[in-house]
PDB file of C-alpha atoms and ligand atoms in Angstrom:
ATOM      1  CA  MET A   1      58.689  44.684  14.133  1.00  0.00           C
ATOM      2  CA  THR A   2      60.171  41.375  12.997  1.00  0.00           C
ATOM      3  CA  ILE A   3      57.922  38.439  12.159  1.00  0.00           C
ATOM      4  CA  ILE A   4      59.618  35.276  13.376  1.00  0.00           C
ATOM      5  CA  ASP A   5      59.338  32.836  10.486  1.00  0.00           C
ATOM      6  CA  GLY A   6      58.967  29.388  12.023  1.00  0.00           C
ATOM      7  CA  LYS A   7      58.339  27.761   8.681  1.00  0.00           C
ATOM      8  CA  LEU A   8      61.605  29.018   7.195  1.00  0.00           C
ATOM      9  CA  THR A   9      63.594  28.246  10.348  1.00  0.00           C
ATOM     10  CA  ALA A  10      62.153  24.733  10.422  1.00  0.00           C
ATOM     11  CA  GLN A  11      63.202  24.262   6.774  1.00  0.00           C
ATOM     12  CA  GLN A  12      66.766  25.294   7.648  1.00  0.00           C
ATOM     13  CA  LEU A  13      66.797  22.865  10.571  1.00  0.00           C
ATOM     14  CA  ARG A  14      65.373  20.131   8.382  1.00  0.00           C
ATOM     15  CA  ALA A  15      68.235  20.590   5.925  1.00  0.00           C
ATOM     16  CA  GLU A  16      70.754  20.404   8.795  1.00  0.00           C
ATOM     17  CA  ILE A  17      69.158  17.216  10.150  1.00  0.00           C
ATOM     18  CA  ALA A  18      68.899  15.599   6.701  1.00  0.00           C
ATOM     19  CA  ALA A  19      72.609  16.306   6.089  1.00  0.00           C
ATOM     20  CA  GLU A  20      73.519  14.658   9.385  1.00  0.00           C
ATOM     21  CA  VAL A  21      71.349  11.627   8.614  1.00  0.00           C
ATOM     22  CA  ALA A  22      72.962  11.297   5.185  1.00  0.00           C
ATOM     23  CA  GLU A  23      76.372  11.236   6.911  1.00  0.00           C
ATOM     24  CA  MET A  24      75.190   8.568   9.364  1.00  0.00           C
ATOM     25  CA  VAL A  25      73.885   6.393   6.564  1.00  0.00           C
ATOM     26  CA  ALA A  26      77.058   6.898   4.479  1.00  0.00           C
ATOM     27  CA  ALA A  27      79.031   5.712   7.516  1.00  0.00           C
ATOM     28  CA  GLY A  28      77.017   2.468   7.504  1.00  0.00           C
ATOM     29  CA  GLN A  29      74.668   3.312  10.385  1.00  0.00           C
ATOM     30  CA  ALA A  30      70.921   2.833  10.173  1.00  0.00           C
ATOM     31  CA  ALA A  31      68.807   5.960   9.685  1.00  0.00           C
ATOM     32  CA  PRO A  32      66.926   7.142  12.794  1.00  0.00           C
ATOM     33  CA  HIS A  33      63.606   5.354  13.250  1.00  0.00           C
ATOM     34  CA  LEU A  34      60.609   7.098  14.845  1.00  0.00           C
ATOM     35  CA  VAL A  35      57.412   5.235  15.664  1.00  0.00           C
ATOM     36  CA  ALA A  36      54.109   6.964  16.463  1.00  0.00           C
ATOM     37  CA  ILE A  37      51.246   5.141  18.165  1.00  0.00           C
ATOM     38  CA  LEU A  38      47.871   6.572  17.235  1.00  0.00           C
ATOM     39  CA  VAL A  39      44.857   5.257  19.133  1.00  0.00           C
ATOM     40  CA  GLY A  40      41.396   6.012  17.753  1.00  0.00           C
ATOM     41  CA  ASN A  41      40.243   8.553  15.194  1.00  0.00           C
ATOM     42  CA  ASN A  42      40.811  12.016  16.689  1.00  0.00           C
ATOM     43  CA  GLY A  43      40.953  14.320  13.644  1.00  0.00           C
ATOM     44  CA  ALA A  44      43.644  16.688  14.950  1.00  0.00           C
ATOM     45  CA  SER A  45      45.792  13.746  16.116  1.00  0.00           C
ATOM     46  CA  MET A  46      45.529  12.061  12.712  1.00  0.00           C
ATOM     47  CA  THR A  47      46.705  15.304  11.062  1.00  0.00           C
ATOM     48  CA  TYR A  48      49.625  15.721  13.510  1.00  0.00           C
ATOM     49  CA  VAL A  49      50.776  12.135  13.048  1.00  0.00           C
ATOM     50  CA  ALA A  50      50.531  12.413   9.251  1.00  0.00           C
ATOM     51  CA  ASN A  51      52.659  15.594   9.421  1.00  0.00           C
ATOM     52  CA  LYS A  52      55.237  13.879  11.618  1.00  0.00           C
ATOM     53  CA  GLU A  53      55.399  10.935   9.211  1.00  0.00           C
ATOM     54  CA  LYS A  54      55.908  13.279   6.256  1.00  0.00           C
ATOM     55  CA  MET A  55      58.655  15.168   8.081  1.00  0.00           C
ATOM     56  CA  CYS A  56      60.419  11.891   8.929  1.00  0.00           C
ATOM     57  CA  GLY A  57      60.562  11.161   5.198  1.00  0.00           C
ATOM     58  CA  GLU A  58      61.955  14.617   4.451  1.00  0.00           C
ATOM     59  CA  CYS A  59      64.683  14.166   7.082  1.00  0.00           C
ATOM     60  CA  GLY A  60      65.686  10.735   5.754  1.00  0.00           C
ATOM     61  CA  PHE A  61      64.337   8.923   8.824  1.00  0.00           C
ATOM     62  CA  ARG A  62      62.542   5.627   8.920  1.00  0.00           C
ATOM     63  CA  SER A  63      59.036   6.069  10.321  1.00  0.00           C
ATOM     64  CA  THR A  64      56.226   3.769  11.339  1.00  0.00           C
ATOM     65  CA  VAL A  65      52.714   4.656  12.429  1.00  0.00           C
ATOM     66  CA  LEU A  66      50.952   2.071  14.570  1.00  0.00           C
ATOM     67  CA  ARG A  67      47.217   2.688  14.299  1.00  0.00           C
ATOM     68  CA  MET A  68      45.185   1.093  17.057  1.00  0.00           C
ATOM     69  CA  PRO A  69      41.375   1.139  17.267  1.00  0.00           C
ATOM     70  CA  GLU A  70      39.418   3.379  19.662  1.00  0.00           C
ATOM     71  CA  GLU A  71      38.432   0.260  21.688  1.00  0.00           C
ATOM     72  CA  THR A  72      42.071  -0.651  22.407  1.00  0.00           C
ATOM     73  CA  THR A  73      42.433  -1.502  26.091  1.00  0.00           C
ATOM     74  CA  GLU A  74      45.029   0.048  28.377  1.00  0.00           C
ATOM     75  CA  GLU A  75      46.692  -3.358  28.714  1.00  0.00           C
ATOM     76  CA  GLN A  76      46.952  -3.768  24.941  1.00  0.00           C
ATOM     77  CA  LEU A  77      48.503  -0.313  24.612  1.00  0.00           C
ATOM     78  CA  LEU A  78      50.930  -0.979  27.463  1.00  0.00           C
ATOM     79  CA  ALA A  79      51.954  -4.230  25.761  1.00  0.00           C
ATOM     80  CA  GLU A  80      52.707  -2.295  22.559  1.00  0.00           C
ATOM     81  CA  VAL A  81      54.744   0.276  24.489  1.00  0.00           C
ATOM     82  CA  GLU A  82      56.739  -2.529  26.105  1.00  0.00           C
ATOM     83  CA  ARG A  83      57.367  -4.121  22.719  1.00  0.00           C
ATOM     84  CA  LEU A  84      58.711  -0.827  21.339  1.00  0.00           C
ATOM     85  CA  ASN A  85      60.846  -0.268  24.462  1.00  0.00           C
ATOM     86  CA  ASN A  86      62.603  -3.537  23.630  1.00  0.00           C
ATOM     87  CA  ASP A  87      62.739  -3.281  19.839  1.00  0.00           C
ATOM     88  CA  PRO A  88      66.364  -2.498  18.851  1.00  0.00           C
ATOM     89  CA  GLU A  89      65.137  -1.243  15.456  1.00  0.00           C
ATOM     90  CA  VAL A  90      63.226   1.625  17.113  1.00  0.00           C
ATOM     91  CA  ASP A  91      65.206   4.670  18.257  1.00  0.00           C
ATOM     92  CA  GLY A  92      62.317   6.687  19.621  1.00  0.00           C
ATOM     93  CA  PHE A  93      58.549   6.587  19.817  1.00  0.00           C
ATOM     94  CA  ILE A  94      55.613   8.734  20.812  1.00  0.00           C
ATOM     95  CA  VAL A  95      52.106   7.908  21.945  1.00  0.00           C
ATOM     96  CA  GLN A  96      49.953  10.609  20.369  1.00  0.00           C
ATOM     97  CA  LEU A  97      47.761  12.369  22.939  1.00  0.00           C
ATOM     98  CA  PRO A  98      44.940  12.677  23.836  1.00  0.00           C
ATOM     99  CA  LEU A  99      44.161   8.991  24.387  1.00  0.00           C
ATOM    100  CA  PRO A 100      40.590   7.659  24.566  1.00  0.00           C
ATOM    101  CA  LYS A 101      39.017   8.398  27.969  1.00  0.00           C
ATOM    102  CA  HIS A 102      39.086   4.782  29.196  1.00  0.00           C
ATOM    103  CA  ILE A 103      42.918   4.766  29.072  1.00  0.00           C
ATOM    104  CA  ASP A 104      45.041   6.252  31.883  1.00  0.00           C
ATOM    105  CA  GLU A 105      47.363   8.579  29.970  1.00  0.00           C
ATOM    106  CA  GLN A 106      49.833   9.012  32.809  1.00  0.00           C
ATOM    107  CA  ARG A 107      50.192   5.256  33.264  1.00  0.00           C
ATOM    108  CA  VAL A 108      50.998   4.881  29.566  1.00  0.00           C
ATOM    109  CA  ILE A 109      53.534   7.736  29.571  1.00  0.00           C
ATOM    110  CA  GLU A 110      55.275   6.248  32.604  1.00  0.00           C
ATOM    111  CA  ALA A 111      55.645   2.935  30.760  1.00  0.00           C
ATOM    112  CA  ILE A 112      57.751   4.522  27.990  1.00  0.00           C
ATOM    113  CA  SER A 113      61.486   3.912  28.283  1.00  0.00           C
ATOM    114  CA  PRO A 114      63.134   7.306  29.005  1.00  0.00           C
ATOM    115  CA  ARG A 115      65.811   6.399  26.411  1.00  0.00           C
ATOM    116  CA  LYS A 116      63.132   6.311  23.686  1.00  0.00           C
ATOM    117  CA  ASP A 117      60.874   9.071  25.080  1.00  0.00           C
ATOM    118  CA  VAL A 118      61.525  11.604  22.308  1.00  0.00           C
ATOM    119  CA  ASP A 119      58.496  13.649  23.457  1.00  0.00           C
ATOM    120  CA  GLY A 120      60.280  14.191  26.786  1.00  0.00           C
ATOM    121  CA  PHE A 121      57.086  13.409  28.711  1.00  0.00           C
ATOM    122  CA  THR A 122      58.270  10.693  31.138  1.00  0.00           C
ATOM    123  CA  PRO A 123      58.936  11.670  34.772  1.00  0.00           C
ATOM    124  CA  ILE A 124      62.622  10.703  34.355  1.00  0.00           C
ATOM    125  CA  ASN A 125      63.044  13.080  31.418  1.00  0.00           C
ATOM    126  CA  VAL A 126      61.087  15.870  33.097  1.00  0.00           C
ATOM    127  CA  GLY A 127      63.210  15.473  36.242  1.00  0.00           C
ATOM    128  CA  ALA A 128      66.437  15.537  34.221  1.00  0.00           C
ATOM    129  CA  MET A 129      65.237  18.670  32.400  1.00  0.00           C
ATOM    130  CA  VAL A 130      64.446  20.436  35.694  1.00  0.00           C
ATOM    131  CA  LEU A 131      67.930  19.600  36.986  1.00  0.00           C
ATOM    132  CA  GLY A 132      69.557  20.782  33.751  1.00  0.00           C
ATOM    133  CA  LEU A 133      70.835  17.275  32.963  1.00  0.00           C
ATOM    134  CA  GLU A 134      70.995  15.522  29.592  1.00  0.00           C
ATOM    135  CA  CYS A 135      67.412  14.786  28.523  1.00  0.00           C
ATOM    136  CA  PHE A 136      64.888  14.988  25.722  1.00  0.00           C
ATOM    137  CA  VAL A 137      63.412  18.505  25.916  1.00  0.00           C
ATOM    138  CA  PRO A 138      59.691  18.549  24.981  1.00  0.00           C
ATOM    139  CA  ALA A 139      59.302  19.578  21.356  1.00  0.00           C
ATOM    140  CA  THR A 140      57.316  22.803  21.641  1.00  0.00           C
ATOM    141  CA  PRO A 141      59.511  24.497  24.280  1.00  0.00           C
ATOM    142  CA  ALA A 142      62.611  23.273  22.411  1.00  0.00           C
ATOM    143  CA  GLY A 143      61.266  24.794  19.187  1.00  0.00           C
ATOM    144  CA  ILE A 144      60.569  28.122  20.895  1.00  0.00           C
ATOM    145  CA  LEU A 145      64.091  28.260  22.363  1.00  0.00           C
ATOM    146  CA  GLU A 146      65.518  27.552  18.910  1.00  0.00           C
ATOM    147  CA  LEU A 147      63.522  30.480  17.472  1.00  0.00           C
ATOM    148  CA  LEU A 148      64.686  32.835  20.235  1.00  0.00           C
ATOM    149  CA  LYS A 149      68.294  31.729  19.612  1.00  0.00           C
ATOM    150  CA  ARG A 150      68.205  31.990  15.819  1.00  0.00           C
ATOM    151  CA  TYR A 151      66.548  35.429  15.918  1.00  0.00           C
ATOM    152  CA  ASN A 152      68.969  36.633  18.620  1.00  0.00           C
ATOM    153  CA  VAL A 153      66.140  37.616  20.940  1.00  0.00           C
ATOM    154  CA  PRO A 154      67.810  38.632  24.214  1.00  0.00           C
ATOM    155  CA  THR A 155      66.584  36.631  27.233  1.00  0.00           C
ATOM    156  CA  ALA A 156      69.212  37.222  29.951  1.00  0.00           C
ATOM    157  CA  GLY A 157      67.818  39.432  32.689  1.00  0.00           C
ATOM    158  CA  LYS A 158      64.556  39.871  30.797  1.00  0.00           C
ATOM    159  CA  LYS A 159      61.118  39.540  32.344  1.00  0.00           C
ATOM    160  CA  CYS A 160      59.201  36.689  30.777  1.00  0.00           C
ATOM    161  CA  ALA A 161      55.512  35.878  31.257  1.00  0.00           C
ATOM    162  CA  VAL A 162      54.450  32.366  30.289  1.00  0.00           C
ATOM    163  CA  ILE A 163      50.656  32.025  30.129  1.00  0.00           C
ATOM    164  CA  GLY A 164      49.459  28.447  30.657  1.00  0.00           C
ATOM    165  CA  ARG A 165      50.907  25.737  32.927  1.00  0.00           C
ATOM    166  CA  SER A 166      50.480  22.591  30.812  1.00  0.00           C
ATOM    167  CA  ASN A 167      52.993  19.774  31.245  1.00  0.00           C
ATOM    168  CA  ILE A 168      53.697  19.872  27.497  1.00  0.00           C
ATOM    169  CA  VAL A 169      54.378  23.596  26.990  1.00  0.00           C
ATOM    170  CA  GLY A 170      53.935  26.201  29.725  1.00  0.00           C
ATOM    171  CA  ARG A 171      55.578  24.523  32.681  1.00  0.00           C
ATOM    172  CA  PRO A 172      58.693  23.189  30.875  1.00  0.00           C
ATOM    173  CA  MET A 173      59.007  26.534  29.051  1.00  0.00           C
ATOM    174  CA  SER A 174      59.029  28.440  32.340  1.00  0.00           C
ATOM    175  CA  ILE A 175      61.697  26.143  33.791  1.00  0.00           C
ATOM    176  CA  LEU A 176      63.960  26.219  30.729  1.00  0.00           C
ATOM    177  CA  LEU A 177      63.919  30.026  30.330  1.00  0.00           C
ATOM    178  CA  SER A 178      64.925  30.484  33.967  1.00  0.00           C
ATOM    179  CA  GLN A 179      67.934  28.191  33.620  1.00  0.00           C
ATOM    180  CA  LYS A 180      71.553  29.228  33.144  1.00  0.00           C
ATOM    181  CA  GLY A 181      72.230  30.226  29.556  1.00  0.00           C
ATOM    182  CA  TRP A 182      68.735  31.681  29.082  1.00  0.00           C
ATOM    183  CA  ASP A 183      68.706  33.566  32.389  1.00  0.00           C
ATOM    184  CA  ALA A 184      65.236  35.096  32.169  1.00  0.00           C
ATOM    185  CA  THR A 185      63.126  36.029  35.192  1.00  0.00           C
ATOM    186  CA  VAL A 186      59.982  34.029  34.594  1.00  0.00           C
ATOM    187  CA  THR A 187      56.420  34.353  35.856  1.00  0.00           C
ATOM    188  CA  LEU A 188      54.194  31.375  35.099  1.00  0.00           C
ATOM    189  CA  CYS A 189      50.626  32.685  34.765  1.00  0.00           C
ATOM    190  CA  HIS A 190      47.511  30.501  34.756  1.00  0.00           C
ATOM    191  CA  SER A 191      43.749  30.544  35.230  1.00  0.00           C
ATOM    192  CA  ARG A 192      44.063  31.455  38.933  1.00  0.00           C
ATOM    193  CA  THR A 193      46.648  34.200  38.494  1.00  0.00           C
ATOM    194  CA  ALA A 194      45.580  37.518  40.037  1.00  0.00           C
ATOM    195  CA  ASN A 195      46.212  40.596  37.891  1.00  0.00           C
ATOM    196  CA  LEU A 196      47.255  38.494  34.907  1.00  0.00           C
ATOM    197  CA  ALA A 197      46.912  41.362  32.419  1.00  0.00           C
ATOM    198  CA  GLU A 198      49.178  43.622  34.519  1.00  0.00           C
ATOM    199  CA  THR A 199      51.795  40.894  34.929  1.00  0.00           C
ATOM    200  CA  VAL A 200      51.869  40.164  31.205  1.00  0.00           C
ATOM    201  CA  ALA A 201      52.040  43.899  30.418  1.00  0.00           C
ATOM    202  CA  GLU A 202      55.344  44.144  32.354  1.00  0.00           C
ATOM    203  CA  ALA A 203      56.996  41.313  30.403  1.00  0.00           C
ATOM    204  CA  ASP A 204      59.726  41.696  27.784  1.00  0.00           C
ATOM    205  CA  ILE A 205      58.831  38.235  26.457  1.00  0.00           C
ATOM    206  CA  VAL A 206      55.288  36.852  26.420  1.00  0.00           C
ATOM    207  CA  ILE A 207      54.672  33.188  25.687  1.00  0.00           C
ATOM    208  CA  ALA A 208      50.977  32.480  25.191  1.00  0.00           C
ATOM    209  CA  ALA A 209      50.139  28.792  25.621  1.00  0.00           C
ATOM    210  CA  LEU A 210      46.671  28.642  27.132  1.00  0.00           C
ATOM    211  CA  GLY A 211      44.556  27.592  24.155  1.00  0.00           C
ATOM    212  CA  ILE A 212      42.102  30.514  24.126  1.00  0.00           C
ATOM    213  CA  PRO A 213      41.913  32.161  20.680  1.00  0.00           C
ATOM    214  CA  GLY A 214      42.828  35.860  20.663  1.00  0.00           C
ATOM    215  CA  PHE A 215      43.324  35.990  24.471  1.00  0.00           C
ATOM    216  CA  VAL A 216      46.363  38.309  24.402  1.00  0.00           C
ATOM    217  CA  LYS A 217      45.258  41.833  23.466  1.00  0.00           C
ATOM    218  CA  ALA A 218      47.324  44.919  22.685  1.00  0.00           C
ATOM    219  CA  ASN A 219      46.700  46.453  26.114  1.00  0.00           C
ATOM    220  CA  MET A 220      48.348  43.388  27.732  1.00  0.00           C
ATOM    221  CA  VAL A 221      51.606  43.803  25.818  1.00  0.00           C
ATOM    222  CA  LYS A 222      54.459  46.222  26.518  1.00  0.00           C
ATOM    223  CA  GLU A 223      55.764  48.334  23.640  1.00  0.00           C
ATOM    224  CA  GLY A 224      58.749  46.486  22.114  1.00  0.00           C
ATOM    225  CA  ALA A 225      57.939  43.091  23.655  1.00  0.00           C
ATOM    226  CA  THR A 226      58.596  39.720  21.999  1.00  0.00           C
ATOM    227  CA  VAL A 227      55.397  37.683  21.683  1.00  0.00           C
ATOM    228  CA  ILE A 228      55.428  33.922  21.064  1.00  0.00           C
ATOM    229  CA  ASP A 229      52.044  32.440  20.198  1.00  0.00           C
ATOM    230  CA  VAL A 230      51.681  28.722  20.892  1.00  0.00           C
ATOM    231  CA  GLY A 231      47.912  28.586  20.329  1.00  0.00           C
ATOM    232  CA  ILE A 232      46.593  26.222  17.651  1.00  0.00           C
ATOM    233  CA  THR A 233      42.821  26.185  18.059  1.00  0.00           C
ATOM    234  CA  ARG A 234      40.702  25.006  15.138  1.00  0.00           C
ATOM    235  CA  VAL A 235      37.759  27.315  14.476  1.00  0.00           C
ATOM    236  CA  GLU A 236      35.070  27.161  11.809  1.00  0.00           C
ATOM    237  CA  ALA A 237      35.977  29.094   8.688  1.00  0.00           C
ATOM    238  CA  ASP A 238      34.487  29.976   5.359  1.00  0.00           C
ATOM    239  CA  ASN A 239      37.002  27.959   3.304  1.00  0.00           C
ATOM    240  CA  ALA A 240      37.114  24.608   1.501  1.00  0.00           C
ATOM    241  CA  ARG A 241      38.045  22.578   4.617  1.00  0.00           C
ATOM    242  CA  GLY A 242      35.570  24.437   6.804  1.00  0.00           C
ATOM    243  CA  TRP A 243      38.129  25.331   9.508  1.00  0.00           C
ATOM    244  CA  LYS A 244      41.267  27.339  10.155  1.00  0.00           C
ATOM    245  CA  VAL A 245      43.852  27.438  12.916  1.00  0.00           C
ATOM    246  CA  VAL A 246      44.024  30.488  15.175  1.00  0.00           C
ATOM    247  CA  GLY A 247      46.460  31.489  17.909  1.00  0.00           C
ATOM    248  CA  ASP A 248      46.141  32.759  21.483  1.00  0.00           C
ATOM    249  CA  VAL A 249      47.241  36.257  20.432  1.00  0.00           C
ATOM    250  CA  ASP A 250      45.121  38.902  18.722  1.00  0.00           C
ATOM    251  CA  TYR A 251      47.803  39.258  16.052  1.00  0.00           C
ATOM    252  CA  ALA A 252      46.409  42.262  14.144  1.00  0.00           C
ATOM    253  CA  GLU A 253      46.177  44.284  17.327  1.00  0.00           C
ATOM    254  CA  VAL A 254      49.354  43.078  19.073  1.00  0.00           C
ATOM    255  CA  ALA A 255      51.895  42.835  16.220  1.00  0.00           C
ATOM    256  CA  PRO A 256      52.412  46.612  15.733  1.00  0.00           C
ATOM    257  CA  LYS A 257      53.608  46.938  19.365  1.00  0.00           C
ATOM    258  CA  CYS A 258      56.149  44.091  19.178  1.00  0.00           C
ATOM    259  CA  SER A 259      59.879  43.837  18.476  1.00  0.00           C
ATOM    260  CA  TYR A 260      59.330  40.203  17.485  1.00  0.00           C
ATOM    261  CA  ILE A 261      56.194  38.120  17.047  1.00  0.00           C
ATOM    262  CA  THR A 262      55.379  34.618  15.800  1.00  0.00           C
ATOM    263  CA  PRO A 263      52.408  34.235  13.433  1.00  0.00           C
ATOM    264  CA  VAL A 264      49.829  31.416  13.479  1.00  0.00           C
ATOM    265  CA  PRO A 265      50.150  29.388  11.349  1.00  0.00           C
ATOM    266  CA  GLY A 266      53.849  29.432  10.397  1.00  0.00           C
ATOM    267  CA  GLY A 267      55.362  30.285  13.783  1.00  0.00           C
ATOM    268  CA  VAL A 268      55.793  27.783  16.598  1.00  0.00           C
ATOM    269  CA  GLY A 269      53.910  24.920  14.889  1.00  0.00           C
ATOM    270  CA  PRO A 270      56.534  23.912  12.289  1.00  0.00           C
ATOM    271  CA  MET A 271      59.239  24.171  14.971  1.00  0.00           C
ATOM    272  CA  THR A 272      57.473  21.641  17.190  1.00  0.00           C
ATOM    273  CA  ILE A 273      57.650  18.908  14.573  1.00  0.00           C
ATOM    274  CA  ILE A 274      61.258  19.614  13.676  1.00  0.00           C
ATOM    275  CA  SER A 275      62.230  19.527  17.376  1.00  0.00           C
ATOM    276  CA  LEU A 276      60.758  16.043  17.586  1.00  0.00           C
ATOM    277  CA  MET A 277      63.005  15.109  14.654  1.00  0.00           C
ATOM    278  CA  LYS A 278      66.011  16.573  16.494  1.00  0.00           C
ATOM    279  CA  ASN A 279      65.199  14.474  19.558  1.00  0.00           C
ATOM    280  CA  THR A 280      64.848  11.352  17.404  1.00  0.00           C
ATOM    281  CA  LEU A 281      68.233  12.020  15.795  1.00  0.00           C
ATOM    282  CA  LEU A 282      69.689  12.430  19.267  1.00  0.00           C
ATOM    283  CA  ALA A 283      68.132   9.117  20.344  1.00  0.00           C
ATOM    284  CA  ALA A 284      69.646   7.437  17.269  1.00  0.00           C
ATOM    285  CA  LYS A 285      73.084   8.854  18.057  1.00  0.00           C
ATOM    286  CA  ARG A 286      72.807   7.508  21.608  1.00  0.00           C
ATOM    287  CA  ARG A 287      71.827   4.017  20.475  1.00  0.00           C
ATOM    288  CA  LYS A 288      74.265   1.314  21.473  1.00  0.00           C
TER     289      LYS A 288
HETATM  290  N1  LIG B 301      49.319  15.887  21.378  1.00  0.00           N
HETATM  291  C1  LIG B 301      49.490  17.218  21.196  1.00  0.00           C
HETATM  292  N2  LIG B 301      50.783  17.529  21.165  1.00  0.00           N
HETATM  293  C2  LIG B 301      51.464  16.372  21.328  1.00  0.00           C
HETATM  294  C3  LIG B 301      52.841  16.050  21.368  1.00  0.00           C
HETATM  295  O1  LIG B 301      53.733  16.893  21.264  1.00  0.00           O
HETATM  296  N3  LIG B 301      53.131  14.736  21.559  1.00  0.00           N
HETATM  297  C4  LIG B 301      52.187  13.790  21.708  1.00  0.00           C
HETATM  298  N4  LIG B 301      52.573  12.532  21.906  1.00  0.00           N
HETATM  299  N5  LIG B 301      50.901  14.056  21.671  1.00  0.00           N
HETATM  300  C5  LIG B 301      50.549  15.343  21.486  1.00  0.00           C
END
């Protein structure tokens, strides 16, 4: 059994990105600039944005966080998005989700210029991804593909079960793995899937992205399977911060059966942030 080390892989990628940025800057170009809009005081969102900001620094990027109060109106947020769309100093930006309930998330996402949509959430980017065209691939699926590639996990002709059909992870993951180059046979499982456990138990690759701690048990996993755990649920814990992050896979039970498995934390999580950096670098290279 091989533990896929997302932390180490992300460090390697960070070094590769930082080297490329150093070359850009030495050639007289401006360093990539990522902006994050953070509306309100959601604790998890504040942590994610702080981590993204830190990683920008480590990659040699410029980064800006625009903090807007919880009471921000949809119109005010849309005005900020429009300003960033037109700001030549900004290569890419993200609007951290979830947004406060009074704001229509989809309307905000659709206002983002696809050229600066480094999350890959706009309909134009999603459509381009589905068609296999040049696009920004959403960060979590991109990070998972990078792990599969760097660990030489075979995907061609393999059965893959993706659990969870979110727009951010499960659905794009299922589409990407079925495309040429990855060539897996994918089943996208969700809350209405009949015989989910049996379907997952037939898979060579299991990608758990449903957000239910410990959902995937040993009896749902084939001997020798590769298991990718995307879960990041905060649960109460007896430590100084009072919480810890747990995955969707019952790791202790499942790991002994696997060829490859990602831990939580230290698996997919670090790869998500670094993939956002890769997209921002790509946006900077495409700037006019
Ligand atoms: N909230 C949780 N994950 C993400 C992400 O990848 N991007 C944005 N913008 N918000 C998120």
